[in-house]
PDB file of C-alpha atoms in Angstrom:
ATOM      1  CA  MET A   1     -19.430  -9.172 -32.247  1.00  0.00           C
ATOM      2  CA  ALA A   2     -18.577  -7.154 -29.451  1.00  0.00           C
ATOM      3  CA  LYS A   3     -16.755  -3.922 -28.991  1.00  0.00           C
ATOM      4  CA  SER A   4     -12.879  -4.289 -28.968  1.00  0.00           C
ATOM      5  CA  ILE A   5     -12.757  -2.635 -25.417  1.00  0.00           C
ATOM      6  CA  HIS A   6     -14.821  -5.527 -23.945  1.00  0.00           C
ATOM      7  CA  ARG A   7     -12.875  -8.396 -25.408  1.00  0.00           C
ATOM      8  CA  LYS A   8     -10.364 -10.457 -23.844  1.00  0.00           C
ATOM      9  CA  GLU A   9      -7.981  -9.216 -26.469  1.00  0.00           C
ATOM     10  CA  TYR A  10      -8.390  -6.386 -25.292  1.00  0.00           C
ATOM     11  CA  ALA A  11      -7.900  -6.965 -21.680  1.00  0.00           C
ATOM     12  CA  ALA A  12      -3.913  -8.415 -22.772  1.00  0.00           C
ATOM     13  CA  LEU A  13      -3.581  -5.206 -24.329  1.00  0.00           C
ATOM     14  CA  ILE A  14      -4.170  -2.956 -21.668  1.00  0.00           C
ATOM     15  CA  GLU A  15      -2.968  -5.440 -19.369  1.00  0.00           C
ATOM     16  CA  ALA A  16       0.590  -5.492 -21.308  1.00  0.00           C
ATOM     17  CA  VAL A  17       0.361  -1.748 -21.458  1.00  0.00           C
ATOM     18  CA  ARG A  18       0.201  -1.250 -17.553  1.00  0.00           C
ATOM     19  CA  ASP A  19       2.914  -3.647 -17.126  1.00  0.00           C
ATOM     20  CA  ALA A  20       5.215  -2.058 -19.306  1.00  0.00           C
ATOM     21  CA  ARG A  21       4.677   1.138 -17.197  1.00  0.00           C
ATOM     22  CA  VAL A  22       5.347  -0.535 -14.166  1.00  0.00           C
ATOM     23  CA  ALA A  23       8.750  -1.813 -15.340  1.00  0.00           C
ATOM     24  CA  ALA A  24       9.862   1.260 -16.597  1.00  0.00           C
ATOM     25  CA  GLY A  25       9.025   2.298 -13.088  1.00  0.00           C
ATOM     26  CA  LEU A  26       7.242   5.089 -14.185  1.00  0.00           C
ATOM     27  CA  THR A  27       3.565   6.060 -12.126  1.00  0.00           C
ATOM     28  CA  GLN A  28       0.273   6.912 -14.095  1.00  0.00           C
ATOM     29  CA  THR A  29       0.936  10.468 -13.383  1.00  0.00           C
ATOM     30  CA  GLN A  30       4.071  10.497 -14.987  1.00  0.00           C
ATOM     31  CA  VAL A  31       3.064   9.014 -18.024  1.00  0.00           C
ATOM     32  CA  SER A  32       0.234  11.321 -18.444  1.00  0.00           C
ATOM     33  CA  GLN A  33       2.530  14.400 -17.532  1.00  0.00           C
ATOM     34  CA  LYS A  34       5.090  13.016 -20.911  1.00  0.00           C
ATOM     35  CA  LEU A  35       2.166  12.774 -22.548  1.00  0.00           C
ATOM     36  CA  GLY A  36       0.262  16.170 -21.641  1.00  0.00           C
ATOM     37  CA  ARG A  37      -2.440  14.317 -20.410  1.00  0.00           C
ATOM     38  CA  SER A  38      -4.671  14.256 -17.138  1.00  0.00           C
ATOM     39  CA  GLN A  39      -3.864  11.034 -14.829  1.00  0.00           C
ATOM     40  CA  SER A  40      -7.439   9.810 -15.563  1.00  0.00           C
ATOM     41  CA  PHE A  41      -6.546   9.389 -18.762  1.00  0.00           C
ATOM     42  CA  ILE A  42      -3.834   7.006 -18.557  1.00  0.00           C
ATOM     43  CA  SER A  43      -6.411   5.485 -15.658  1.00  0.00           C
ATOM     44  CA  ASP A  44      -8.743   5.005 -17.774  1.00  0.00           C
ATOM     45  CA  VAL A  45      -6.498   3.721 -20.291  1.00  0.00           C
ATOM     46  CA  GLU A  46      -5.363   0.506 -17.915  1.00  0.00           C
ATOM     47  CA  THR A  47      -8.699   0.154 -16.961  1.00  0.00           C
ATOM     48  CA  GLY A  48     -10.319  -0.641 -20.419  1.00  0.00           C
ATOM     49  CA  LYS A  49     -12.674   2.752 -20.079  1.00  0.00           C
ATOM     50  CA  ARG A  50     -10.968   4.338 -22.376  1.00  0.00           C
ATOM     51  CA  ARG A  51      -9.882   3.023 -25.797  1.00  0.00           C
ATOM     52  CA  VAL A  52      -6.270   3.784 -26.777  1.00  0.00           C
ATOM     53  CA  ASP A  53      -5.567   4.374 -30.596  1.00  0.00           C
ATOM     54  CA  VAL A  54      -2.144   3.250 -31.975  1.00  0.00           C
ATOM     55  CA  VAL A  55      -0.360   6.343 -31.942  1.00  0.00           C
ATOM     56  CA  GLU A  56      -1.250   6.303 -28.339  1.00  0.00           C
ATOM     57  CA  LEU A  57      -0.490   3.212 -28.027  1.00  0.00           C
ATOM     58  CA  ARG A  58       3.043   4.480 -29.468  1.00  0.00           C
ATOM     59  CA  ASP A  59       3.825   7.203 -27.568  1.00  0.00           C
ATOM     60  CA  ILE A  60       3.112   4.910 -24.276  1.00  0.00           C
ATOM     61  CA  ALA A  61       5.577   2.659 -25.486  1.00  0.00           C
ATOM     62  CA  LYS A  62       8.212   4.456 -26.176  1.00  0.00           C
ATOM     63  CA  LEU A  63       7.971   6.394 -22.891  1.00  0.00           C
ATOM     64  CA  THR A  64       8.463   3.205 -21.148  1.00  0.00           C
ATOM     65  CA  GLY A  65      11.191   1.989 -23.395  1.00  0.00           C
ATOM     66  CA  LEU A  66       9.993   0.333 -25.593  1.00  0.00           C
ATOM     67  CA  SER A  67       9.055   0.086 -29.408  1.00  0.00           C
ATOM     68  CA  LEU A  68       5.803  -0.301 -30.600  1.00  0.00           C
ATOM     69  CA  GLY A  69       6.552  -3.862 -31.870  1.00  0.00           C
ATOM     70  CA  SER A  70       7.787  -4.910 -28.852  1.00  0.00           C
ATOM     71  CA  LEU A  71       5.066  -4.102 -27.215  1.00  0.00           C
ATOM     72  CA  ILE A  72       2.678  -5.359 -30.039  1.00  0.00           C
ATOM     73  CA  ALA A  73       5.080  -8.546 -29.371  1.00  0.00           C
ATOM     74  CA  ASP A  74       4.315  -8.867 -25.752  1.00  0.00           C
ATOM     75  CA  PHE A  75       0.312  -8.555 -26.595  1.00  0.00           C
ATOM     76  CA  GLU A  76       0.297 -11.310 -29.130  1.00  0.00           C
ATOM     77  CA  ARG A  77       2.380 -13.736 -26.142  1.00  0.00           C
ATOM     78  CA  ARG A  78      -0.203 -12.744 -23.672  1.00  0.00           C
ATOM     79  CA  LEU A  79      -2.608 -13.936 -26.460  1.00  0.00           C
ATOM     80  CA  LYS A  80      -1.072 -17.352 -27.140  1.00  0.00           C
ATOM     81  CA  ALA A  81      -0.710 -18.212 -22.832  1.00  0.00           C
TER      82      ALA A  81
END
């Protein structure tokens, strides 16, 4: 089995993350500053160069005004589409 970062499912996850950030009107720089990370961290997450763990995913969801459950529900919808 391929590493998760290279699977279509992971692409759907990072698409959901990116879309949540954009819908919240946040730039990568704003999210990175609020997380105390570099802008390149968010860029790498959104381009699939860096894996995100569940704690980081929860933090990103909260910054975009979503719960982790809501973000995961969006991810699941994308997988079914």
